[in-house]
Amino acid sequence: DVKVTQSSRYLVKRTGEKVFLECVQDMDHENMFWYRQDPGLGLRLIYFSYDVKMKEKGDIPEGYSVSREKKERFSLILESASTNQTSMYLCASSRGGILSTEAFFGQGTRLTVV
Amino acid sequence: AQSVTQPDIHITVSEGASLELRCNYSYGATPYLFWYVQSPGQGLQLLLKYFSGDTLVQGIKGFEAEYKRSQSSFNLRKPSVHWSDAAEYFCAVSTSGTYKYIFGTGTRLKVLA
C-alpha cells in the first residue's frame, strides 16, 4: 500500500515563527502536493512538485514556500506564520505523466497559529 | 472553467437507509473521477475511481458510483448506511497526464442511530 506520512498530526506555533511541515511518501511517486483544507472551501492547492527540485505554484501560494530535495520528501514552509494560516494541511502524492491516476493522502497536520 | 460541484453541504440519513451523494463537474477533457472519504481529523481515503469502461464502479466499504456523461455527474451511492459511514465525502476530477486534481467542497454525512 502507498503510504504518505506527515511528520506531525498537530502543531501549535506562534505568530512570526518559521514553520516546517514535512511529508514523506514510499511509493516512488513523481508528483507531490500540498493542500490546505478549510471548512466550506474544500481542498485548495498550495504547491505542487513533479520532480526533485521542481515546483509549481498552486491556487494559494502566498505566504508559503516548498522544498523537494529528494524524491520521497516534500516540505511546506511558512516563512512567517500568521493566524490566517491556521488550518488543516494535507500532503498527497501520485504517479507522474500518463501513468498519473489517483492521489494518495497523508493523515493531515492541523496547524494552529496563536 | 473547470469545477466540481457537490450541491449538498450536509446530509442526514438514518442507519440502514440508502444514500446518494451528488457530484457534478465541468471539465473540458475526458475526466478521471474520484470519490474520497475523510473521517474526522484524518486524511482522505480513496473510495472509488472511474477512468474508463463500465460506468458503474464499485468501491470499498460497499459504495458504488455511476458516471453519466450526458449529465456530467458522478453520484455516489450506498444501499444501506452504517453508523461508521459518518464522515465527509469529496468528489474530485482529473485527467490523464495532468497533476491537477479539482475537488468539490465536500458533503458531510451524519448518520442517525
Short mmCIF file of C-alpha atoms in Angstrom, two decimals:
data_model
loop_
_atom_site.label_atom_id
_atom_site.label_comp_id
_atom_site.label_asym_id
_atom_site.label_seq_id
_atom_site.Cartn_x
_atom_site.Cartn_y
_atom_site.Cartn_z
CA ASP A 1 0.00 0.00 0.00
CA VAL A 2 1.07 3.54 -0.68
CA LYS A 3 1.99 5.39 2.43
CA VAL A 4 2.17 9.13 2.74
CA THR A 5 3.41 10.23 6.14
CA GLN A 6 3.19 13.71 7.57
CA SER A 7 5.59 14.37 10.41
CA SER A 8 3.10 15.97 12.79
CA ARG A 9 -0.62 15.50 13.42
CA TYR A 10 -0.97 18.66 15.48
CA LEU A 11 1.19 21.77 15.70
CA VAL A 12 0.83 24.98 17.66
CA LYS A 13 3.07 27.84 16.60
CA ARG A 14 3.38 31.49 17.43
CA THR A 15 2.81 34.34 15.01
CA GLY A 16 6.00 35.17 13.14
CA GLU A 17 7.62 31.77 13.60
CA LYS A 18 9.07 29.86 10.67
CA VAL A 19 7.18 26.59 10.37
CA PHE A 20 8.18 23.43 8.54
CA LEU A 21 5.66 20.74 7.60
CA GLU A 22 7.27 17.55 6.38
CA CYS A 23 5.84 14.86 4.13
CA VAL A 24 7.36 11.57 3.01
CA GLN A 25 5.98 9.01 0.54
CA ASP A 26 7.25 5.50 0.00
CA MET A 27 5.97 4.61 -3.47
CA ASP A 28 8.48 6.42 -5.67
CA HIS A 29 5.82 8.82 -6.90
CA GLU A 30 6.89 11.69 -9.11
CA ASN A 31 4.14 14.08 -8.08
CA MET A 32 3.70 15.53 -4.62
CA PHE A 33 1.22 18.12 -3.42
CA TRP A 34 0.40 20.36 -0.51
CA TYR A 35 -3.23 21.27 0.05
CA ARG A 36 -4.91 23.42 2.61
CA GLN A 37 -8.36 22.43 3.85
CA ASP A 38 -10.77 24.88 5.45
CA PRO A 39 -14.47 24.39 6.28
CA GLY A 40 -16.71 25.18 3.34
CA LEU A 41 -13.77 25.74 0.99
CA GLY A 42 -12.76 22.16 0.31
CA LEU A 43 -9.16 21.46 -0.65
CA ARG A 44 -7.08 24.22 -2.15
CA LEU A 45 -3.74 23.51 -3.79
CA ILE A 46 -0.82 25.46 -2.33
CA TYR A 47 2.12 24.00 -4.25
CA PHE A 48 2.86 21.05 -6.46
CA SER A 49 6.11 19.28 -7.38
CA TYR A 50 6.51 16.93 -10.34
CA ASP A 51 10.18 16.11 -9.82
CA VAL A 52 13.09 16.70 -7.47
CA LYS A 53 13.83 20.41 -7.13
CA MET A 54 10.87 21.23 -9.40
CA LYS A 55 7.86 23.07 -8.07
CA GLU A 56 4.85 24.96 -9.32
CA LYS A 57 2.51 27.33 -7.58
CA GLY A 58 -0.99 26.19 -6.95
CA ASP A 59 -4.04 28.32 -6.29
CA ILE A 60 -2.98 29.87 -2.96
CA PRO A 61 0.85 30.01 -2.74
CA GLU A 62 1.10 33.36 -0.96
CA GLY A 63 2.86 33.08 2.40
CA TYR A 64 4.20 29.60 1.63
CA SER A 65 7.25 28.05 0.03
CA VAL A 66 8.24 24.44 -0.61
CA SER A 67 11.33 22.31 -0.89
CA ARG A 68 11.88 19.00 -2.62
CA GLU A 69 15.49 17.90 -2.34
CA LYS A 70 14.71 14.17 -2.51
CA LYS A 71 12.05 12.39 -4.49
CA GLU A 72 10.32 10.97 -1.44
CA ARG A 73 10.20 14.15 0.63
CA PHE A 74 8.24 17.37 0.13
CA SER A 75 8.34 20.13 2.70
CA LEU A 76 5.99 23.05 3.14
CA ILE A 77 7.45 26.16 4.74
CA LEU A 78 5.60 29.03 6.33
CA GLU A 79 8.22 31.77 6.36
CA SER A 80 6.45 33.86 8.99
CA ALA A 81 3.36 32.18 10.35
CA SER A 82 0.21 34.24 10.69
CA THR A 83 -3.11 33.46 12.35
CA ASN A 84 -4.87 33.22 8.98
CA GLN A 85 -2.68 30.21 8.22
CA THR A 86 -4.38 28.23 10.98
CA SER A 87 -5.76 25.29 9.03
CA MET A 88 -5.57 21.60 8.17
CA TYR A 89 -2.69 20.84 5.80
CA LEU A 90 -2.78 17.75 3.64
CA CYS A 91 0.10 16.26 1.70
CA ALA A 92 -0.54 13.94 -1.24
CA SER A 93 1.40 12.07 -3.90
CA SER A 94 0.66 10.44 -7.24
CA ARG A 95 2.42 8.81 -10.14
CA GLY A 96 3.55 11.17 -12.86
CA GLY A 97 2.91 11.60 -16.56
CA ILE A 98 0.43 9.42 -18.38
CA LEU A 99 0.51 6.98 -15.51
CA SER A 100 -0.97 9.58 -13.21
CA THR A 101 -4.10 8.26 -11.58
CA GLU A 102 -5.37 8.92 -8.10
CA ALA A 103 -3.71 10.97 -5.39
CA PHE A 104 -2.80 9.34 -2.09
CA PHE A 105 -3.10 11.44 1.03
CA GLY A 106 -1.35 11.69 4.35
CA GLN A 107 -3.19 11.95 7.66
CA GLY A 108 -3.02 15.71 7.73
CA THR A 109 -1.41 18.26 10.03
CA ARG A 110 -3.68 20.54 11.97
CA LEU A 111 -1.74 23.76 12.46
CA THR A 112 -2.81 26.40 14.92
CA VAL A 113 -1.04 29.77 14.87
CA VAL A 114 -1.52 31.82 18.02
CA ALA B 1 -13.73 26.98 -16.03
CA GLN B 2 -13.08 23.57 -14.59
CA SER B 3 -15.10 22.89 -11.47
CA VAL B 4 -16.67 20.25 -9.31
CA THR B 5 -19.96 20.89 -7.55
CA GLN B 6 -21.30 19.00 -4.59
CA PRO B 7 -24.67 20.67 -4.05
CA ASP B 8 -25.37 19.16 -0.64
CA ILE B 9 -23.23 20.55 2.17
CA HIS B 10 -24.84 18.35 4.82
CA ILE B 11 -26.90 15.18 4.55
CA THR B 12 -28.51 13.27 7.40
CA VAL B 13 -29.78 9.72 7.00
CA SER B 14 -30.91 7.01 9.36
CA GLU B 15 -28.79 3.92 9.80
CA GLY B 16 -29.90 1.28 7.30
CA ALA B 17 -31.30 3.81 4.86
CA SER B 18 -29.98 4.24 1.35
CA LEU B 19 -27.65 7.08 0.44
CA GLU B 20 -26.90 9.10 -2.66
CA LEU B 21 -24.36 11.92 -2.71
CA ARG B 22 -24.39 14.13 -5.76
CA CYS B 23 -21.43 15.34 -7.79
CA ASN B 24 -21.45 17.38 -10.98
CA TYR B 25 -18.39 18.54 -12.85
CA SER B 26 -17.37 20.87 -15.61
CA TYR B 27 -14.23 19.67 -17.34
CA GLY B 28 -13.02 20.09 -20.91
CA ALA B 29 -11.10 16.85 -21.27
CA THR B 30 -12.14 13.24 -20.73
CA PRO B 31 -12.31 13.07 -16.95
CA TYR B 32 -10.94 10.76 -14.37
CA LEU B 33 -13.40 10.80 -11.48
CA PHE B 34 -12.87 10.02 -7.82
CA TRP B 35 -14.69 9.85 -4.53
CA TYR B 36 -12.74 10.24 -1.31
CA VAL B 37 -13.88 9.93 2.30
CA GLN B 38 -12.46 11.80 5.26
CA SER B 39 -13.15 10.75 8.83
CA PRO B 40 -12.80 13.47 11.49
CA GLY B 41 -9.21 14.59 11.92
CA GLN B 42 -7.94 12.23 9.24
CA GLY B 43 -6.61 12.44 5.72
CA LEU B 44 -8.57 11.48 2.60
CA GLN B 45 -9.08 7.85 1.69
CA LEU B 46 -9.98 6.81 -1.84
CA LEU B 47 -13.39 5.12 -2.04
CA LEU B 48 -13.50 4.51 -5.79
CA LYS B 49 -12.39 5.84 -9.13
CA TYR B 50 -13.54 5.90 -12.73
CA PHE B 51 -11.15 6.08 -15.67
CA SER B 52 -12.98 4.33 -18.49
CA GLY B 53 -15.16 1.35 -19.30
CA ASP B 54 -18.16 0.31 -17.23
CA THR B 55 -19.85 3.45 -15.98
CA LEU B 56 -20.93 1.79 -12.74
CA VAL B 57 -17.92 1.38 -10.49
CA GLN B 58 -17.65 -0.46 -7.22
CA GLY B 59 -15.54 0.77 -4.37
CA ILE B 60 -14.61 -0.10 -0.83
CA LYS B 61 -16.99 -0.20 2.14
CA GLY B 62 -19.96 -1.13 -0.08
CA PHE B 63 -20.02 2.13 -2.06
CA GLU B 64 -20.65 2.46 -5.77
CA ALA B 65 -20.82 5.37 -8.19
CA GLU B 66 -22.27 5.87 -11.63
CA TYR B 67 -20.74 8.06 -14.32
CA LYS B 68 -23.30 9.76 -16.52
CA ARG B 69 -21.56 11.63 -19.26
CA SER B 70 -24.73 13.30 -20.57
CA GLN B 71 -25.36 14.80 -17.14
CA SER B 72 -21.71 15.42 -16.23
CA SER B 73 -22.41 13.61 -12.99
CA PHE B 74 -20.70 11.02 -10.83
CA ASN B 75 -23.05 10.30 -7.93
CA LEU B 76 -22.04 8.11 -5.02
CA ARG B 77 -24.47 5.54 -3.63
CA LYS B 78 -24.75 3.02 -0.85
CA PRO B 79 -27.81 0.80 -0.36
CA SER B 80 -27.65 0.63 3.44
CA VAL B 81 -25.71 3.14 5.52
CA HIS B 82 -23.84 2.16 8.67
CA TRP B 83 -23.12 4.49 11.59
CA SER B 84 -19.41 4.25 10.75
CA ASP B 85 -20.09 5.92 7.37
CA ALA B 86 -20.50 9.27 9.10
CA ALA B 87 -17.73 11.37 7.55
CA GLU B 88 -17.09 13.99 4.91
CA TYR B 89 -17.11 12.94 1.28
CA PHE B 90 -15.25 14.64 -1.52
CA CYS B 91 -15.72 14.26 -5.25
CA ALA B 92 -12.71 15.05 -7.46
CA VAL B 93 -11.86 15.16 -11.14
CA SER B 94 -8.60 14.89 -13.05
CA THR B 95 -7.40 13.67 -16.41
CA SER B 96 -4.60 11.61 -17.86
CA GLY B 97 -1.16 13.14 -17.77
CA THR B 98 -2.05 16.08 -15.57
CA TYR B 99 -1.23 16.75 -11.97
CA LYS B 100 -4.29 18.85 -11.41
CA TYR B 101 -6.98 17.38 -9.19
CA ILE B 102 -10.06 19.53 -8.71
CA PHE B 103 -12.04 18.85 -5.59
CA GLY B 104 -15.59 19.68 -4.64
CA THR B 105 -16.26 21.42 -1.35
CA GLY B 106 -17.44 18.22 0.30
CA THR B 107 -20.64 16.75 1.73
CA ARG B 108 -20.77 15.99 5.43
CA LEU B 109 -22.80 12.89 6.21
CA LYS B 110 -24.49 12.40 9.55
CA VAL B 111 -25.98 9.01 10.41
CA LEU B 112 -28.80 8.70 12.95
CA ALA B 113 -28.96 5.57 15.05
#
